[in-house]
Amino acid sequence: MAKISLRRGAALALSGLLAAGTLAGCAAESTDGGATDTGSSSSAESTTIRVVAAQYTDDMQPYYDDLVARFEADNPTINVEVEVVSWNDIDQKIKTMVQTNDLPDIGNLNYFSSFAADGLLYTAEDLLPAATLDDMVETFIENSKYEGTAYAVPDLASARLFFYNKDIFDAAGLTKDDIVTWDGVRAAAEKIKATVPDVTPLALPLGPEEAQAEFLIWAASNNGGYYNNGAWDITSAANVETLEYLQGLVADGLTNPSPATFNRTDGAFALFAQGQVGMLNGAIFLPSVLEEQGSTINYDIAPFPTNRADGTSITLGVQDYFFGFKNEGETNKAAVQAFMSFLFEADNYAGFLEAAGGFLPATKSAGEAMSSDEALAPYIAVLPNAVFYPGAEASWPAVQGETQQTIGLAVAKGADIMSVLEGIASKAE
């Protein structure tokens, strides 16, 4: 997931509410509760831990610099080095560190299961005290498990809705009610093409930045996806039908050309901000992107269009994770526990959410604090119908990577859809 900015008022309200909540003082629990009070004995041997963290926004490094300074003041025997890495590079960064046996102590990614499968990770109970784990949203903790055990903890989450340009819709004689279904989206795109010819009716970013997300939300709205009923289901008829639908939109000039090289942030979001896109799958942080770019477009949001027989609209729930790597003899365990517990203390976690932007929080208490935020409430409301990546499967990172690189090729005119899906499915074996 990528950058946004949360309104400061909401962040401050969250901080104040959490400060009185169950998270306060968690780091003082014993190791039986999942956290360690490392103390500050001057005779204790110094420990250094390294953290590789995702760059949600440019505010992340300053946030961590401040967090580390305060943590080290309270824990003088622990040194913490935080490297904030862009989403374009962090996946390869951590993979390379694992491959060269140069493990960080704490990682922050949108998957973890392959590391858990190799026996490299501490459990969630090792990372955080029981009170903090109990405050985590149950769905997010379930998506932090590998073979029934949580080996990571969610740092935050996101959901998706369908965005549309109201001025373009008005010019084409369209309303929100016209884009409830896939048939409606196609008809709306055709009207936009006919009446507002200088814009892209539907942005379809299937470039490598987040093609795995764009594909999943379309596929799941057709009862497809990567993983269903306890098994990989990549070559399903529903997925083929999904790609045939998208392929038809591309062939008829109802989307941007060459979706396989068209990314979300610098492609779909940028053009939408310029008023050149009619509709798109929009992330929770798109409004902040528009604000940052000085966009004055008139837009609204709607449920994601569905092709399900029962008419159910779904959303894509995406969460990222913190996880701790074991070292030889697990000598870093106490320091990892202490730092993770400190990060999830009430004020510190509120600061993390503020620095990362307007994502959904991972804790129930934070969610309650933010539910009155009109900008976030629609996303919180659709979470019961959220679908998630199969992050508990050890081969998911390989499937994700192949999807990012190849799924866009499947919507090109005349492309062999099944061949692309089979290539992706081979990574799940």
PDB file of N, CA and C in Angstrom, residues 297-350:
ATOM      1  N   ILE A 297     -11.278  18.385  -8.970  1.00  0.00           N
ATOM      2  CA  ILE A 297     -12.328  17.640  -9.662  1.00  0.00           C
ATOM      3  C   ILE A 297     -13.494  17.357  -8.722  1.00  0.00           C
ATOM      4  N   ASN A 298     -14.656  17.224  -9.320  1.00  0.00           N
ATOM      5  CA  ASN A 298     -15.892  16.932  -8.600  1.00  0.00           C
ATOM      6  C   ASN A 298     -16.132  15.430  -8.697  1.00  0.00           C
ATOM      7  N   TYR A 299     -15.957  14.716  -7.581  1.00  0.00           N
ATOM      8  CA  TYR A 299     -16.057  13.264  -7.636  1.00  0.00           C
ATOM      9  C   TYR A 299     -16.950  12.735  -6.523  1.00  0.00           C
ATOM     10  N   ASP A 300     -17.307  11.456  -6.643  1.00  0.00           N
ATOM     11  CA  ASP A 300     -18.070  10.794  -5.598  1.00  0.00           C
ATOM     12  C   ASP A 300     -17.621   9.336  -5.564  1.00  0.00           C
ATOM     13  N   ILE A 301     -18.095   8.590  -4.571  1.00  0.00           N
ATOM     14  CA  ILE A 301     -17.744   7.186  -4.440  1.00  0.00           C
ATOM     15  C   ILE A 301     -19.004   6.331  -4.447  1.00  0.00           C
ATOM     16  N   ALA A 302     -18.820   5.072  -4.844  1.00  0.00           N
ATOM     17  CA  ALA A 302     -19.927   4.120  -4.926  1.00  0.00           C
ATOM     18  C   ALA A 302     -19.395   2.744  -4.562  1.00  0.00           C
ATOM     19  N   PRO A 303     -20.285   1.800  -4.235  1.00  0.00           N
ATOM     20  CA  PRO A 303     -19.827   0.423  -4.032  1.00  0.00           C
ATOM     21  C   PRO A 303     -19.181  -0.112  -5.304  1.00  0.00           C
ATOM     22  N   PHE A 304     -18.280  -1.078  -5.159  1.00  0.00           N
ATOM     23  CA  PHE A 304     -17.638  -1.624  -6.348  1.00  0.00           C
ATOM     24  C   PHE A 304     -18.671  -2.404  -7.164  1.00  0.00           C
ATOM     25  N   PRO A 305     -18.706  -2.203  -8.478  1.00  0.00           N
ATOM     26  CA  PRO A 305     -19.695  -2.893  -9.321  1.00  0.00           C
ATOM     27  C   PRO A 305     -19.573  -4.411  -9.207  1.00  0.00           C
ATOM     28  N   THR A 306     -20.706  -5.075  -9.295  1.00  0.00           N
ATOM     29  CA  THR A 306     -20.721  -6.520  -9.091  1.00  0.00           C
ATOM     30  C   THR A 306     -21.218  -7.273 -10.310  1.00  0.00           C
ATOM     31  N   ASN A 307     -20.766  -8.499 -10.443  1.00  0.00           N
ATOM     32  CA  ASN A 307     -21.303  -9.428 -11.433  1.00  0.00           C
ATOM     33  C   ASN A 307     -21.787 -10.702 -10.736  1.00  0.00           C
ATOM     34  N   ARG A 308     -22.034 -10.592  -9.433  1.00  0.00           N
ATOM     35  CA  ARG A 308     -22.532 -11.726  -8.663  1.00  0.00           C
ATOM     36  C   ARG A 308     -24.044 -11.840  -8.828  1.00  0.00           C
ATOM     37  N   ALA A 309     -24.508 -13.082  -8.890  1.00  0.00           N
ATOM     38  CA  ALA A 309     -25.928 -13.319  -9.105  1.00  0.00           C
ATOM     39  C   ALA A 309     -26.783 -12.723  -7.991  1.00  0.00           C
ATOM     40  N   ASP A 310     -26.242 -12.713  -6.767  1.00  0.00           N
ATOM     41  CA  ASP A 310     -27.026 -12.185  -5.647  1.00  0.00           C
ATOM     42  C   ASP A 310     -26.899 -10.673  -5.498  1.00  0.00           C
ATOM     43  N   GLY A 311     -26.123 -10.052  -6.371  1.00  0.00           N
ATOM     44  CA  GLY A 311     -25.992  -8.608  -6.348  1.00  0.00           C
ATOM     45  C   GLY A 311     -25.093  -8.060  -5.263  1.00  0.00           C
ATOM     46  N   THR A 312     -24.368  -8.925  -4.546  1.00  0.00           N
ATOM     47  CA  THR A 312     -23.504  -8.485  -3.456  1.00  0.00           C
ATOM     48  C   THR A 312     -22.316  -7.695  -3.990  1.00  0.00           C
ATOM     49  N   SER A 313     -22.064  -6.557  -3.388  1.00  0.00           N
ATOM     50  CA  SER A 313     -20.879  -5.778  -3.712  1.00  0.00           C
ATOM     51  C   SER A 313     -19.792  -6.083  -2.691  1.00  0.00           C
ATOM     52  N   ILE A 314     -18.596  -6.326  -3.168  1.00  0.00           N
ATOM     53  CA  ILE A 314     -17.484  -6.641  -2.272  1.00  0.00           C
ATOM     54  C   ILE A 314     -16.474  -5.496  -2.263  1.00  0.00           C
ATOM     55  N   THR A 315     -15.558  -5.577  -1.346  1.00  0.00           N
ATOM     56  CA  THR A 315     -14.417  -4.674  -1.355  1.00  0.00           C
ATOM     57  C   THR A 315     -13.165  -5.499  -1.164  1.00  0.00           C
ATOM     58  N   LEU A 316     -12.066  -4.964  -1.569  1.00  0.00           N
ATOM     59  CA  LEU A 316     -10.781  -5.611  -1.351  1.00  0.00           C
ATOM     60  C   LEU A 316     -10.199  -5.095  -0.047  1.00  0.00           C
ATOM     61  N   GLY A 317     -10.067  -5.987   0.915  1.00  0.00           N
ATOM     62  CA  GLY A 317      -9.413  -5.632   2.159  1.00  0.00           C
ATOM     63  C   GLY A 317      -7.936  -5.966   2.054  1.00  0.00           C
ATOM     64  N   VAL A 318      -7.111  -4.986   2.240  1.00  0.00           N
ATOM     65  CA  VAL A 318      -5.664  -5.187   2.135  1.00  0.00           C
ATOM     66  C   VAL A 318      -5.025  -4.789   3.453  1.00  0.00           C
ATOM     67  N   GLN A 319      -4.213  -5.672   4.010  1.00  0.00           N
ATOM     68  CA  GLN A 319      -3.516  -5.327   5.238  1.00  0.00           C
ATOM     69  C   GLN A 319      -2.029  -5.599   5.073  1.00  0.00           C
ATOM     70  N   ASP A 320      -1.263  -4.845   5.800  1.00  0.00           N
ATOM     71  CA  ASP A 320       0.178  -5.053   5.841  1.00  0.00           C
ATOM     72  C   ASP A 320       0.560  -5.550   7.224  1.00  0.00           C
ATOM     73  N   TYR A 321       1.807  -5.956   7.373  1.00  0.00           N
ATOM     74  CA  TYR A 321       2.201  -6.669   8.582  1.00  0.00           C
ATOM     75  C   TYR A 321       3.533  -6.170   9.138  1.00  0.00           C
ATOM     76  N   PHE A 322       3.668  -6.317  10.448  1.00  0.00           N
ATOM     77  CA  PHE A 322       4.957  -6.331  11.113  1.00  0.00           C
ATOM     78  C   PHE A 322       5.259  -7.775  11.482  1.00  0.00           C
ATOM     79  N   PHE A 323       6.509  -8.173  11.370  1.00  0.00           N
ATOM     80  CA  PHE A 323       6.915  -9.509  11.798  1.00  0.00           C
ATOM     81  C   PHE A 323       8.356  -9.447  12.283  1.00  0.00           C
ATOM     82  N   GLY A 324       8.696 -10.380  13.170  1.00  0.00           N
ATOM     83  CA  GLY A 324      10.028 -10.393  13.758  1.00  0.00           C
ATOM     84  C   GLY A 324      10.812 -11.613  13.325  1.00  0.00           C
ATOM     85  N   PHE A 325      12.020 -11.398  12.840  1.00  0.00           N
ATOM     86  CA  PHE A 325      12.905 -12.492  12.438  1.00  0.00           C
ATOM     87  C   PHE A 325      13.718 -12.980  13.631  1.00  0.00           C
ATOM     88  N   LYS A 326      13.765 -14.277  13.799  1.00  0.00           N
ATOM     89  CA  LYS A 326      14.622 -14.864  14.818  1.00  0.00           C
ATOM     90  C   LYS A 326      16.079 -14.754  14.375  1.00  0.00           C
ATOM     91  N   ASN A 327      16.968 -14.591  15.328  1.00  0.00           N
ATOM     92  CA  ASN A 327      18.381 -14.758  15.020  1.00  0.00           C
ATOM     93  C   ASN A 327      18.895 -15.985  15.780  1.00  0.00           C
ATOM     94  N   GLU A 328      20.149 -16.321  15.595  1.00  0.00           N
ATOM     95  CA  GLU A 328      20.694 -17.518  16.229  1.00  0.00           C
ATOM     96  C   GLU A 328      20.612 -17.391  17.745  1.00  0.00           C
ATOM     97  N   GLY A 329      19.972 -18.369  18.369  1.00  0.00           N
ATOM     98  CA  GLY A 329      19.799 -18.336  19.806  1.00  0.00           C
ATOM     99  C   GLY A 329      18.692 -17.411  20.274  1.00  0.00           C
ATOM    100  N   GLU A 330      18.001 -16.790  19.324  1.00  0.00           N
ATOM    101  CA  GLU A 330      16.906 -15.855  19.630  1.00  0.00           C
ATOM    102  C   GLU A 330      17.340 -14.766  20.607  1.00  0.00           C
ATOM    103  N   THR A 331      18.581 -14.317  20.455  1.00  0.00           N
ATOM    104  CA  THR A 331      19.111 -13.299  21.365  1.00  0.00           C
ATOM    105  C   THR A 331      18.505 -11.921  21.129  1.00  0.00           C
ATOM    106  N   ASN A 332      17.815 -11.750  20.002  1.00  0.00           N
ATOM    107  CA  ASN A 332      17.182 -10.451  19.724  1.00  0.00           C
ATOM    108  C   ASN A 332      15.742 -10.389  20.203  1.00  0.00           C
ATOM    109  N   LYS A 333      15.236 -11.455  20.776  1.00  0.00           N
ATOM    110  CA  LYS A 333      13.815 -11.558  21.083  1.00  0.00           C
ATOM    111  C   LYS A 333      13.344 -10.468  22.038  1.00  0.00           C
ATOM    112  N   ALA A 334      14.049 -10.265  23.117  1.00  0.00           N
ATOM    113  CA  ALA A 334      13.613  -9.280  24.111  1.00  0.00           C
ATOM    114  C   ALA A 334      13.584  -7.874  23.522  1.00  0.00           C
ATOM    115  N   ALA A 335      14.581  -7.544  22.710  1.00  0.00           N
ATOM    116  CA  ALA A 335      14.634  -6.209  22.116  1.00  0.00           C
ATOM    117  C   ALA A 335      13.520  -6.016  21.088  1.00  0.00           C
ATOM    118  N   VAL A 336      13.262  -7.060  20.295  1.00  0.00           N
ATOM    119  CA  VAL A 336      12.166  -6.988  19.326  1.00  0.00           C
ATOM    120  C   VAL A 336      10.832  -6.807  20.041  1.00  0.00           C
ATOM    121  N   GLN A 337      10.621  -7.583  21.091  1.00  0.00           N
ATOM    122  CA  GLN A 337       9.397  -7.464  21.883  1.00  0.00           C
ATOM    123  C   GLN A 337       9.232  -6.044  22.428  1.00  0.00           C
ATOM    124  N   ALA A 338      10.287  -5.525  22.984  1.00  0.00           N
ATOM    125  CA  ALA A 338      10.214  -4.210  23.615  1.00  0.00           C
ATOM    126  C   ALA A 338       9.872  -3.129  22.599  1.00  0.00           C
ATOM    127  N   PHE A 339      10.523  -3.170  21.434  1.00  0.00           N
ATOM    128  CA  PHE A 339      10.272  -2.126  20.434  1.00  0.00           C
ATOM    129  C   PHE A 339       8.879  -2.239  19.841  1.00  0.00           C
ATOM    130  N   MET A 340       8.433  -3.452  19.540  1.00  0.00           N
ATOM    131  CA  MET A 340       7.098  -3.622  18.983  1.00  0.00           C
ATOM    132  C   MET A 340       6.026  -3.174  19.985  1.00  0.00           C
ATOM    133  N   SER A 341       6.224  -3.507  21.251  1.00  0.00           N
ATOM    134  CA  SER A 341       5.271  -3.089  22.272  1.00  0.00           C
ATOM    135  C   SER A 341       5.231  -1.571  22.393  1.00  0.00           C
ATOM    136  N   PHE A 342       6.387  -0.943  22.296  1.00  0.00           N
ATOM    137  CA  PHE A 342       6.465   0.507  22.367  1.00  0.00           C
ATOM    138  C   PHE A 342       5.736   1.145  21.187  1.00  0.00           C
ATOM    139  N   LEU A 343       5.918   0.605  19.995  1.00  0.00           N
ATOM    140  CA  LEU A 343       5.276   1.156  18.806  1.00  0.00           C
ATOM    141  C   LEU A 343       3.758   1.106  18.931  1.00  0.00           C
ATOM    142  N   PHE A 344       3.229   0.029  19.528  1.00  0.00           N
ATOM    143  CA  PHE A 344       1.783  -0.121  19.631  1.00  0.00           C
ATOM    144  C   PHE A 344       1.192   0.505  20.887  1.00  0.00           C
ATOM    145  N   GLU A 345       2.000   1.184  21.701  1.00  0.00           N
ATOM    146  CA  GLU A 345       1.410   1.969  22.769  1.00  0.00           C
ATOM    147  C   GLU A 345       0.516   3.046  22.151  1.00  0.00           C
ATOM    148  N   ALA A 346      -0.483   3.477  22.899  1.00  0.00           N
ATOM    149  CA  ALA A 346      -1.566   4.285  22.341  1.00  0.00           C
ATOM    150  C   ALA A 346      -1.098   5.486  21.528  1.00  0.00           C
ATOM    151  N   ASP A 347      -0.331   6.375  22.151  1.00  0.00           N
ATOM    152  CA  ASP A 347       0.085   7.582  21.445  1.00  0.00           C
ATOM    153  C   ASP A 347       1.017   7.267  20.286  1.00  0.00           C
ATOM    154  N   ASN A 348       1.865   6.278  20.469  1.00  0.00           N
ATOM    155  CA  ASN A 348       2.818   5.931  19.416  1.00  0.00           C
ATOM    156  C   ASN A 348       2.108   5.341  18.201  1.00  0.00           C
ATOM    157  N   TYR A 349       1.089   4.515  18.447  1.00  0.00           N
ATOM    158  CA  TYR A 349       0.345   3.932  17.324  1.00  0.00           C
ATOM    159  C   TYR A 349      -0.490   4.992  16.613  1.00  0.00           C
ATOM    160  N   ALA A 350      -1.047   5.917  17.383  1.00  0.00           N
ATOM    161  CA  ALA A 350      -1.764   7.028  16.762  1.00  0.00           C
ATOM    162  C   ALA A 350      -0.822   7.828  15.867  1.00  0.00           C
TER     163      ALA A 350
END
